[in-house]
GROMACS .gro file of N, CA and C in nm:
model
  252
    1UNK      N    1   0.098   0.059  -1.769
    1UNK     CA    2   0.032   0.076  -1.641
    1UNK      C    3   0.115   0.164  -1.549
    2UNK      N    4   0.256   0.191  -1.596
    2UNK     CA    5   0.306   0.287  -1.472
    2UNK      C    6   0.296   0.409  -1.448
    3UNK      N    7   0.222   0.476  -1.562
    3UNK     CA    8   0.157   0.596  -1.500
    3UNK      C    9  -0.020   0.602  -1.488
    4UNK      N   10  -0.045   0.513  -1.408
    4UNK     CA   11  -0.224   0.480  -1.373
    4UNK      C   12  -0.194   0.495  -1.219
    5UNK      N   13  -0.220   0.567  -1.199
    5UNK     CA   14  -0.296   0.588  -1.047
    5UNK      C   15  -0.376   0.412  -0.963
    6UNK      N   16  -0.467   0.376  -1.047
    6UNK     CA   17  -0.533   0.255  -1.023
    6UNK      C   18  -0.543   0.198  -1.085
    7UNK      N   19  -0.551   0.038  -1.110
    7UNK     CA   20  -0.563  -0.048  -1.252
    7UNK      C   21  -0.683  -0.142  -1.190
    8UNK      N   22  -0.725  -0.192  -1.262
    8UNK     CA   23  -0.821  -0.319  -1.286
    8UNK      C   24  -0.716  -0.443  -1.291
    9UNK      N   25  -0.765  -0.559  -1.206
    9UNK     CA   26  -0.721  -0.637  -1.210
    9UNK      C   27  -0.677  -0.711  -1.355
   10UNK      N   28  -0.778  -0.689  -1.488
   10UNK     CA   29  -0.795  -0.690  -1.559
   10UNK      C   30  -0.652  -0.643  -1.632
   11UNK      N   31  -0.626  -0.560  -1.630
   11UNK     CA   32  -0.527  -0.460  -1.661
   11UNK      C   33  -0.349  -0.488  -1.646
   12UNK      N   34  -0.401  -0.559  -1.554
   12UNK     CA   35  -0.235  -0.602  -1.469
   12UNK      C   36  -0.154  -0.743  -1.519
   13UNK      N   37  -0.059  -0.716  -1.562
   13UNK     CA   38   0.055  -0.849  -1.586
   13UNK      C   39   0.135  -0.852  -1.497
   14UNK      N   40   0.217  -0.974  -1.533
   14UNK     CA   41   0.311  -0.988  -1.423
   14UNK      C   42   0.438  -0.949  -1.478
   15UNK      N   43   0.417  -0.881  -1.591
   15UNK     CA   44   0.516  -0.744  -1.590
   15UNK      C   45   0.528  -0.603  -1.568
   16UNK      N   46   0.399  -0.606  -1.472
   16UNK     CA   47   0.336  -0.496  -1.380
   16UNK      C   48   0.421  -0.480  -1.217
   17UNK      N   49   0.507  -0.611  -1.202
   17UNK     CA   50   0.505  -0.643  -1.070
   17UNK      C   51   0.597  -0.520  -0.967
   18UNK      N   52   0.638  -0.436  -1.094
   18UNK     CA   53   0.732  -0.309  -1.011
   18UNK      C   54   0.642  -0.170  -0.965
   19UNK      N   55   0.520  -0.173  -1.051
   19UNK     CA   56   0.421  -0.081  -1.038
   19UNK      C   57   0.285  -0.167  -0.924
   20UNK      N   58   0.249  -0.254  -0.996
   20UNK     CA   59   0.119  -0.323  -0.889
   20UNK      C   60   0.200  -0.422  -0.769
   21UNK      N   61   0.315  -0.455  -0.748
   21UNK     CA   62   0.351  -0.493  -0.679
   21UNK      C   63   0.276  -0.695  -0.677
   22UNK      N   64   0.392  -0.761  -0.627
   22UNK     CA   65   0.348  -0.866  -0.615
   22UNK      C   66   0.217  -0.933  -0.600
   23UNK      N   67   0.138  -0.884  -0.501
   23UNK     CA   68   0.009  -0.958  -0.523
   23UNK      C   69  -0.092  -0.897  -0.601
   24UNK      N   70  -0.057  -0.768  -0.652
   24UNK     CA   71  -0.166  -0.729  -0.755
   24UNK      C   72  -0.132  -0.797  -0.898
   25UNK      N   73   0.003  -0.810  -0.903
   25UNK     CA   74   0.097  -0.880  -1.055
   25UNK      C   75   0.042  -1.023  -1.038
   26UNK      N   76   0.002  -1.088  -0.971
   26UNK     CA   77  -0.058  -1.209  -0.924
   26UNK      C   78  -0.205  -1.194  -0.940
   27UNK      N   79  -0.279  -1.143  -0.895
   27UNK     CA   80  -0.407  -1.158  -0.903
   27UNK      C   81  -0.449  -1.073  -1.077
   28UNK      N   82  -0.371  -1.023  -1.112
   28UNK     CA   83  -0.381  -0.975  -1.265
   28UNK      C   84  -0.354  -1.105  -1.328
   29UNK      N   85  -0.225  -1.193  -1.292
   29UNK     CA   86  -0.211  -1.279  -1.407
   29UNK      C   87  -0.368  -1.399  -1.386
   30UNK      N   88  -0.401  -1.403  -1.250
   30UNK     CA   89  -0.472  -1.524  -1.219
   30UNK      C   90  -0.612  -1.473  -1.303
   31UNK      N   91  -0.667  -1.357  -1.315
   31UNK     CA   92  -0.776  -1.301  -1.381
   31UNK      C   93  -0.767  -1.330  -1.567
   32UNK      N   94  -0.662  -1.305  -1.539
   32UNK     CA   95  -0.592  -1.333  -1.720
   32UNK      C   96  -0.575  -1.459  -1.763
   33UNK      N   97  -0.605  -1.551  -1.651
   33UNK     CA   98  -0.581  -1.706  -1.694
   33UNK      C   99  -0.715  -1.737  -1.676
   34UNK      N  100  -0.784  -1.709  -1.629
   34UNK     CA  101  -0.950  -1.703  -1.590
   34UNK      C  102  -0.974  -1.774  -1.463
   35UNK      N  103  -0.881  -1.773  -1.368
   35UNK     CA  104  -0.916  -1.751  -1.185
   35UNK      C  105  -1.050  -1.730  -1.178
   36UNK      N  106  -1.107  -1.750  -1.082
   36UNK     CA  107  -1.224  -1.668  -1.068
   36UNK      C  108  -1.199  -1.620  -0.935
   37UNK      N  109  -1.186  -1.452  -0.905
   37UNK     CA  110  -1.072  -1.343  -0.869
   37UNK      C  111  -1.218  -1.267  -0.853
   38UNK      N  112  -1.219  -1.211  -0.709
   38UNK     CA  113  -1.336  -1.087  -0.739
   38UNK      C  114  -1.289  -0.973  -0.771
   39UNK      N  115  -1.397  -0.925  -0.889
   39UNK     CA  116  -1.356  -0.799  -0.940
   39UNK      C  117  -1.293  -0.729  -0.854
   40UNK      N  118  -1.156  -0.655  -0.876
   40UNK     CA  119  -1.140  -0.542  -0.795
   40UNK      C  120  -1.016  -0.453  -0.862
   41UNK      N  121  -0.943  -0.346  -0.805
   41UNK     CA  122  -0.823  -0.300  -0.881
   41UNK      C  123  -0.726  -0.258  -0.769
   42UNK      N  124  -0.597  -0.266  -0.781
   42UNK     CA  125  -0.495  -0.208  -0.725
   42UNK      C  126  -0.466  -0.020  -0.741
   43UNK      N  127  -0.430  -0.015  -0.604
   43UNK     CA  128  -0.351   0.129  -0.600
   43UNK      C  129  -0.188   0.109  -0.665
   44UNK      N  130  -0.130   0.174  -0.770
   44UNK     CA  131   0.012   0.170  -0.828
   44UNK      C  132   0.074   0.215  -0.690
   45UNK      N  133   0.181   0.137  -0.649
   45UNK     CA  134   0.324   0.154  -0.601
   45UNK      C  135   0.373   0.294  -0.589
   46UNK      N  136   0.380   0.364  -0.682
   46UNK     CA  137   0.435   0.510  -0.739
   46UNK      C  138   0.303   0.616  -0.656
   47UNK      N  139   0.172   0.558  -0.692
   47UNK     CA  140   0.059   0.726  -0.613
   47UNK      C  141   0.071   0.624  -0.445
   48UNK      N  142   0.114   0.560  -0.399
   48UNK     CA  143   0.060   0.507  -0.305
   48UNK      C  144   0.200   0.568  -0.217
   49UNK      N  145   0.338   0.586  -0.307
   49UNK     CA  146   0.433   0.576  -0.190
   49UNK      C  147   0.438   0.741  -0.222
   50UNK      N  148   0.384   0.806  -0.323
   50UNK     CA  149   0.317   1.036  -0.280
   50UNK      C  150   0.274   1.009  -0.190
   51UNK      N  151   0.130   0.905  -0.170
   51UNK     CA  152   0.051   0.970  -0.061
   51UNK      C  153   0.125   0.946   0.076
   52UNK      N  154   0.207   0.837   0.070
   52UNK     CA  155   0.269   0.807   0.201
   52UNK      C  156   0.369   0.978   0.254
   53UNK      N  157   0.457   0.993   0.116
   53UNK     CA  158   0.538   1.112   0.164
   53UNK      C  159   0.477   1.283   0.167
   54UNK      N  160   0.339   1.257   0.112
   54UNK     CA  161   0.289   1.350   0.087
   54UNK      C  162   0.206   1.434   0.228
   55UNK      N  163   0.147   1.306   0.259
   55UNK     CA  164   0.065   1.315   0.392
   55UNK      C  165   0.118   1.262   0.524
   56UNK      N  166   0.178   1.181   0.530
   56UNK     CA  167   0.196   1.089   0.665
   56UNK      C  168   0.331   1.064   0.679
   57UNK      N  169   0.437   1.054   0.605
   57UNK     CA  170   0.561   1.021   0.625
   57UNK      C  171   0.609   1.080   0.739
   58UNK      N  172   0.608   1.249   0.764
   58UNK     CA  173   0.625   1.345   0.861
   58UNK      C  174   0.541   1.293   1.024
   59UNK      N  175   0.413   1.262   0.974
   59UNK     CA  176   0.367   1.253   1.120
   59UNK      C  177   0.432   1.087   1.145
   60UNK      N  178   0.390   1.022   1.087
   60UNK     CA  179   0.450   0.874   1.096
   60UNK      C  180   0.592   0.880   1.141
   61UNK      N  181   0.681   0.974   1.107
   61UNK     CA  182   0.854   0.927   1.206
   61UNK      C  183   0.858   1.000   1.300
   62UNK      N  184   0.771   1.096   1.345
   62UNK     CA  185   0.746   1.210   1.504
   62UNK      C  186   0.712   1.087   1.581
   63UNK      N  187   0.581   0.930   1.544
   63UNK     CA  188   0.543   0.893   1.628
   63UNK      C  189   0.653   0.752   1.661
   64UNK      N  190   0.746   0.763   1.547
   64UNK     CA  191   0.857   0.689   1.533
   64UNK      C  192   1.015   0.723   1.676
   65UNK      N  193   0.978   0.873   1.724
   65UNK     CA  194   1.095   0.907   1.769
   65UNK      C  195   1.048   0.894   1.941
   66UNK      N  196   1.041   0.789   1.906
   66UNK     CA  197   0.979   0.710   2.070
   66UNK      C  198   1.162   0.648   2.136
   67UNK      N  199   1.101   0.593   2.327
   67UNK     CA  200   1.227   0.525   2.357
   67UNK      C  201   1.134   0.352   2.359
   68UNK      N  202   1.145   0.277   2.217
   68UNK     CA  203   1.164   0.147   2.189
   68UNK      C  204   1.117   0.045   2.337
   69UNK      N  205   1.217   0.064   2.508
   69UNK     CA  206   1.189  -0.008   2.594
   69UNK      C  207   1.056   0.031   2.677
   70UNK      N  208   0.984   0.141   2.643
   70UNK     CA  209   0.852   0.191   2.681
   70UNK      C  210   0.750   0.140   2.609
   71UNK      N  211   0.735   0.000   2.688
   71UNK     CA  212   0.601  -0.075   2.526
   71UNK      C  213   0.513   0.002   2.581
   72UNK      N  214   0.467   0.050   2.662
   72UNK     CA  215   0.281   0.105   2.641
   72UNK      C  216   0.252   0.274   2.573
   73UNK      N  217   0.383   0.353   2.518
   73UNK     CA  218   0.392   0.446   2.428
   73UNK      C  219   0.432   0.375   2.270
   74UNK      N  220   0.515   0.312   2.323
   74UNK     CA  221   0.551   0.196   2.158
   74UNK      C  222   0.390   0.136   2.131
   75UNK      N  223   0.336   0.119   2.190
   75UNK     CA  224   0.187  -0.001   2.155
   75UNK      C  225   0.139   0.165   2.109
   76UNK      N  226   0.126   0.241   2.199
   76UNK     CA  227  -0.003   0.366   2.179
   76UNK      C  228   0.052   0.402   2.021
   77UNK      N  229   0.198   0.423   2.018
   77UNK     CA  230   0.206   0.479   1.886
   77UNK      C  231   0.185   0.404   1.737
   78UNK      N  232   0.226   0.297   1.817
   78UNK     CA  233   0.167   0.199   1.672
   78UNK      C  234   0.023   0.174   1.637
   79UNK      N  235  -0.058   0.187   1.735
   79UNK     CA  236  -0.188   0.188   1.709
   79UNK      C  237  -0.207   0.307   1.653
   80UNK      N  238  -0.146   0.476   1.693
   80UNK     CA  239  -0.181   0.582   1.587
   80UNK      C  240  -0.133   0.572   1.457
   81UNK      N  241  -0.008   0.548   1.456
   81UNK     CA  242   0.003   0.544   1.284
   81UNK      C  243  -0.073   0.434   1.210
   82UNK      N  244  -0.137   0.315   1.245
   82UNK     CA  245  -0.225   0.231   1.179
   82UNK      C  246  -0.302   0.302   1.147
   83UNK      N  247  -0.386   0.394   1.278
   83UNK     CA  248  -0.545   0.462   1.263
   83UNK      C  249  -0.474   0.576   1.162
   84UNK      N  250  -0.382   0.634   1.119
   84UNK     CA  251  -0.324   0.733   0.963
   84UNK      C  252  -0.323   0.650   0.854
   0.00000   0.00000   0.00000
């Protein structure tokens, strides 16, 4: 599974847990034991932390280079990088 972009819950062990990360390595094993888990699949760890550096890392630490004791630019900026 560590070079899949996306897996099926189906797909996932909990020797996945470095690629699907804890609660996808969890809801893979619970599907595999027969949970009843709604269908769904995880984004891998590996395309999820490209898209972070790929697209947003850059704008995400500009809205990072705030002064901390200004909560109503600290609140504004944390609400923009959520809405990224």
């Amino acid at each position: 599974m560590a070079d899949k972009v996306i897996a099926w819950f189906e797909e996932i062990r909990k020797e996945d847990v470095a690629t699907a990360g804890g609660k996808g390595a969890n809801l893979g094993e619970m599907t595999q034991v027969g949970i009843p888990v709604p269908p769904g699949f995880m984004v891998s760890a590996p395309t999820y932390k490209k898209f972070i550096e790929k697209d947003l890392a850059a704008k995400i630490k500009k809205l990072l280079d705030i002064n901390v004791d200004n909560s109503k630019i600290l609140e504004k900026n944390a609400l923009e990088a959520q809405q990224l």
